[in-house]
GROMACS .gro file of C-alpha atoms in nm:
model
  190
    1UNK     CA    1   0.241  -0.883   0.685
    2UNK     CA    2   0.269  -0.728   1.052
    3UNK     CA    3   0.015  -0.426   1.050
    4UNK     CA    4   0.074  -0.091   1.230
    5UNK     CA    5   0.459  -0.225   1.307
    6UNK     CA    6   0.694   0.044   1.306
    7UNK     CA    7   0.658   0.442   1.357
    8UNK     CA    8   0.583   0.583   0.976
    9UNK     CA    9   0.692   0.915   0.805
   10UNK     CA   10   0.414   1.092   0.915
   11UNK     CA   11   0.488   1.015   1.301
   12UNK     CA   12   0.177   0.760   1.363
   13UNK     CA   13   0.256   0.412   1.420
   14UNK     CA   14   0.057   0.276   1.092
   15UNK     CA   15   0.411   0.156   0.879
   16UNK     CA   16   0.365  -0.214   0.780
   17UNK     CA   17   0.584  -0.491   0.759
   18UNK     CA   18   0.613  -0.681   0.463
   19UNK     CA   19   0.757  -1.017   0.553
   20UNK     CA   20   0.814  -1.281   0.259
   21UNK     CA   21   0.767  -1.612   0.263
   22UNK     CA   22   1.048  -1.862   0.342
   23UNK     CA   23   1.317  -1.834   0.055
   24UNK     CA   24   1.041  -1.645  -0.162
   25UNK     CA   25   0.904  -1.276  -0.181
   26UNK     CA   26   0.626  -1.120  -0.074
   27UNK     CA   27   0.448  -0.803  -0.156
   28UNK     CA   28   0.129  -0.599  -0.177
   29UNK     CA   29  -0.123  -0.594  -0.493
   30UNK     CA   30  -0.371  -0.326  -0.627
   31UNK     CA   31  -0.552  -0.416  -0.937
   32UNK     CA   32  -0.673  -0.089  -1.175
   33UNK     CA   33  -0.716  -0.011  -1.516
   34UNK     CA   34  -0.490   0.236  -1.732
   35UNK     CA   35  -0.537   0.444  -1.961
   36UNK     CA   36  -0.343   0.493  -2.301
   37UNK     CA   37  -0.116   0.760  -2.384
   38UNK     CA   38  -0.102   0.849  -1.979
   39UNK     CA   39   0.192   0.838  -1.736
   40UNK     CA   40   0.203   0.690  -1.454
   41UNK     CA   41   0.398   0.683  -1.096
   42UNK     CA   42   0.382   0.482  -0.844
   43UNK     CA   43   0.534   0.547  -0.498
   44UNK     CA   44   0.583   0.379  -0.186
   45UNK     CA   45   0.772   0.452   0.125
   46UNK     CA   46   1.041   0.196   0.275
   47UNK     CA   47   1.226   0.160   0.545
   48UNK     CA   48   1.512  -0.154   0.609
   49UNK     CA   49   1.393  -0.393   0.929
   50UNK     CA   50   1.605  -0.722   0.841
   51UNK     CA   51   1.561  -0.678   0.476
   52UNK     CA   52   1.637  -0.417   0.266
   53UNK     CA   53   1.521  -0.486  -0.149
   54UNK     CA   54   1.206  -0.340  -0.227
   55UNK     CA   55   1.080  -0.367  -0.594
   56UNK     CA   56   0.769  -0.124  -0.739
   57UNK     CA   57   0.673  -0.326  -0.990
   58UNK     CA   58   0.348  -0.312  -1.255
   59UNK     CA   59   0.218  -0.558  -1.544
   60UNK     CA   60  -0.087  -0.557  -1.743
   61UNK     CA   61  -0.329  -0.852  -1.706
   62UNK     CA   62  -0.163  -1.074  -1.946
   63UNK     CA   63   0.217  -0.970  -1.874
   64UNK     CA   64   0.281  -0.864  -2.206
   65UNK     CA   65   0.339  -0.504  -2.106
   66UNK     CA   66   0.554  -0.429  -1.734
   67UNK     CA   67   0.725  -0.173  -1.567
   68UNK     CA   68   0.982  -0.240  -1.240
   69UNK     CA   69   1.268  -0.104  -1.036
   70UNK     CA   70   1.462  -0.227  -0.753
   71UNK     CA   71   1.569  -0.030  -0.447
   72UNK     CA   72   1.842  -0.108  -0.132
   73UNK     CA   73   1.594   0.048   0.146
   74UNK     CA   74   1.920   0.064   0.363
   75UNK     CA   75   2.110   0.281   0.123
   76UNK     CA   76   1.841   0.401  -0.113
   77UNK     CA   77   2.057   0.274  -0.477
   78UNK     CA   78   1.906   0.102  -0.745
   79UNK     CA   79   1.953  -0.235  -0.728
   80UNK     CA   80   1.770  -0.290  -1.093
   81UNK     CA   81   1.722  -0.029  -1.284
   82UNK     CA   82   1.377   0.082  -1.383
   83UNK     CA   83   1.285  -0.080  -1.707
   84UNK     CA   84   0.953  -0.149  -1.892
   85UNK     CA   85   0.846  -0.393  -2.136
   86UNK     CA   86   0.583  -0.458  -2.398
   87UNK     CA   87   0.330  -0.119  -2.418
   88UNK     CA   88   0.520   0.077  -2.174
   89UNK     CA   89   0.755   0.306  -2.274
   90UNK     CA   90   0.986   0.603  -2.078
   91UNK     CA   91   1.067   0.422  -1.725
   92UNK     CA   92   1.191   0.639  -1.412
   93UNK     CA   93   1.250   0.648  -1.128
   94UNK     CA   94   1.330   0.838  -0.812
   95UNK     CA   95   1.504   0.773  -0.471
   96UNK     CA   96   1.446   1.064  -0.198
   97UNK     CA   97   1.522   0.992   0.170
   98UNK     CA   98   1.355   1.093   0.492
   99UNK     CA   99   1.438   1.114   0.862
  100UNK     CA  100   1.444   0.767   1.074
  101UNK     CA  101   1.582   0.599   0.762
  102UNK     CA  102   1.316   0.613   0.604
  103UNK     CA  103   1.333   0.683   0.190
  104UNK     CA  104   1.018   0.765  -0.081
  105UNK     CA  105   1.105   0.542  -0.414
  106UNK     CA  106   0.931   0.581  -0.719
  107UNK     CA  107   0.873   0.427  -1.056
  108UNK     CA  108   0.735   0.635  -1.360
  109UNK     CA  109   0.630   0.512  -1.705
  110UNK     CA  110   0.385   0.572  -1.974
  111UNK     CA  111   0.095   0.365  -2.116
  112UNK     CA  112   0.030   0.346  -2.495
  113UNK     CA  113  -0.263   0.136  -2.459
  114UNK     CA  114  -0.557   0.091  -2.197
  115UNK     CA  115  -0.474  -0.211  -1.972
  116UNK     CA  116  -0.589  -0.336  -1.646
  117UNK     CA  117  -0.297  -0.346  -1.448
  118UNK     CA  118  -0.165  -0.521  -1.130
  119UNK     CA  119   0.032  -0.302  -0.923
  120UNK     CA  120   0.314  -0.474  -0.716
  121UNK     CA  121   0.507  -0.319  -0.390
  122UNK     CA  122   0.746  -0.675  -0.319
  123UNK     CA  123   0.971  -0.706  -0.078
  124UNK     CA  124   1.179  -0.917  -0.319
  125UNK     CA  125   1.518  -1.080  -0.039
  126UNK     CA  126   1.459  -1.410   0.010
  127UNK     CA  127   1.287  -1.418   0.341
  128UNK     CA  128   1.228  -1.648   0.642
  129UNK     CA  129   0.898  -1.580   0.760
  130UNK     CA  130   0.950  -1.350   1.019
  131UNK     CA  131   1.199  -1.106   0.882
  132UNK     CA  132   1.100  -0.828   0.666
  133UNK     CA  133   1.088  -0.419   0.498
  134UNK     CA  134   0.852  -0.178   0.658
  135UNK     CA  135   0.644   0.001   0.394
  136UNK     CA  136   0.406   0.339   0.422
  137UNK     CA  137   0.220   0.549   0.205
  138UNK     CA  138   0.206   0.365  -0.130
  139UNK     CA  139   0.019   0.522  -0.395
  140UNK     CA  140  -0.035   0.512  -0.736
  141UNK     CA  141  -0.110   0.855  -0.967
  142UNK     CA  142  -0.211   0.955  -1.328
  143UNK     CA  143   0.079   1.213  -1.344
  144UNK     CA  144   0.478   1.197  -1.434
  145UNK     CA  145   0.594   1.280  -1.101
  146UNK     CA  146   0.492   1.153  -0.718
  147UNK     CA  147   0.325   1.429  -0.575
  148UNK     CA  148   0.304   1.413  -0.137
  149UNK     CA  149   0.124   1.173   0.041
  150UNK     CA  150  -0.250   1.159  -0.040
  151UNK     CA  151  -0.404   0.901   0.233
  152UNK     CA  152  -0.665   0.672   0.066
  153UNK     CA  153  -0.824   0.353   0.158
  154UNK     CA  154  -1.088   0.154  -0.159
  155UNK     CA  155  -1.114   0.457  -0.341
  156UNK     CA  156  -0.943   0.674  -0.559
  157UNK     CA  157  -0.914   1.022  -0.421
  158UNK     CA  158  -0.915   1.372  -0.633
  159UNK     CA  159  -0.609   1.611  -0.517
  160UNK     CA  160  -0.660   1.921  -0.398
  161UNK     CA  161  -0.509   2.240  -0.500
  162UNK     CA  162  -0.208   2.230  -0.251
  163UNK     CA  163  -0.299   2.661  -0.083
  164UNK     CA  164  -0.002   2.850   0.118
  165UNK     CA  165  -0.124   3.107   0.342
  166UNK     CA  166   0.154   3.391   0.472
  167UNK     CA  167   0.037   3.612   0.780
  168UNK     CA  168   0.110   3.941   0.645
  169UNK     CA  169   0.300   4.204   0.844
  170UNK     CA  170   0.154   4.554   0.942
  171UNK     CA  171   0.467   4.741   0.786
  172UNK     CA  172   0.441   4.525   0.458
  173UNK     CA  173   0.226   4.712   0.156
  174UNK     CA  174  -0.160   4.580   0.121
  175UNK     CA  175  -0.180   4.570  -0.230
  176UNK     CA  176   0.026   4.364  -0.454
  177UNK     CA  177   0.097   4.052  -0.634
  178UNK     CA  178   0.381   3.804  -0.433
  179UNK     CA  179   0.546   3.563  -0.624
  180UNK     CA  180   0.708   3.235  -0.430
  181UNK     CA  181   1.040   3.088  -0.597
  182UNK     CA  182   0.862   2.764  -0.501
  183UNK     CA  183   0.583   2.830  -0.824
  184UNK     CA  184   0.330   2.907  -0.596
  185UNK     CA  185   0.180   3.256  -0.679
  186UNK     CA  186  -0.064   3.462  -0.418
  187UNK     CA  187  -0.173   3.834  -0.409
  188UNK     CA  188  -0.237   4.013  -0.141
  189UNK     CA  189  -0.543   4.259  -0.123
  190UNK     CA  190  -0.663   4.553   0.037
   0.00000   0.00000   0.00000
């Protein structure tokens, strides 16, 4: 791994490299515990340096139960589909791309019993050392879908309510309720 190598989503120079072994893979690992009956997605930013496969990639602690998808961080196709194994039931996954080449993957599934898990982010080409994927912003979240980037270090990290603010116009009406097509409801008061 080459820390802080490459110019990330967010516009700070804190993208990683992942660089795999000679002829073998490497990756990142978070160990955590999950609980039945929930879904789960992770996500993880990539971006193609010399390699481009990137696999998200989850097992419980005795690899009876797994979850996985592989990504072209060049092109942003699945290269394996997602599929799950074991306990884990209703894989998907999502491919969305950003400026500078840079694309948000995900892979969703649900638990039907409580596991400690190893999560996986694995740069899975054959490598040579030195070349490698950049990788950002990987999270993992108790909820069906990858909501934005929530920057965390050790610790798990409650969301907060996402608020939109509109500076409202002097010829505009003070009282009434607004409603955004976006889901997001406001009112506007006197």
């Amino acid at each position: 791994e080459s820390v802080n190598a490459a110019i990330a989503p967010d516009g700070a120079t804190t993208a990683d490299k992942l660089i795999p072994n000679n002829g073998g893979s490497g990756g990142f690992n978070q160990t955590l515990t999950l609980a039945s009956g929930s879904a789960w997605t992770i996500s993880c930013f990539a971006k193609t340096a010399e390699l481009d496969s990137i696999q998200l990639y989850a097992d419980d602690a005795v690899v009876t139960s797994s979850a996985q998808v592989t990504y072209n961080a060049t092109t942003g196709a699945i290269e394996a589909a997602a599929s799950v194994g074991g306990n884990w039931t209703s894989p998907s996954s999502t491919a969305k791309q950003y400026p500078n080449g840079w694309w948000r993957f995900t892979l969703t599934f649900t638990t039907t019993t409580d596991a400690g898990a190893r999560v996986r982010i694995v740069c899975s080409d054959g490598g040579n050392g030195t070349t490698g994927i950049y990788v950002w912003g990987a999270q993992v979240e108790n909820a069906s879908f990858a909501s934005s980037y929530i920057p965390t270090t050790t610790v798990s990290v409650a969301r907060n309510a996402d608020v939109l603010s509109y500076p409202q116009q002097a010829s505009m009406n003070t009282v009434g309720t607004w409603f955004a097509k976006a889901g997001v409801f406001w009112s506007a008061a006197p």
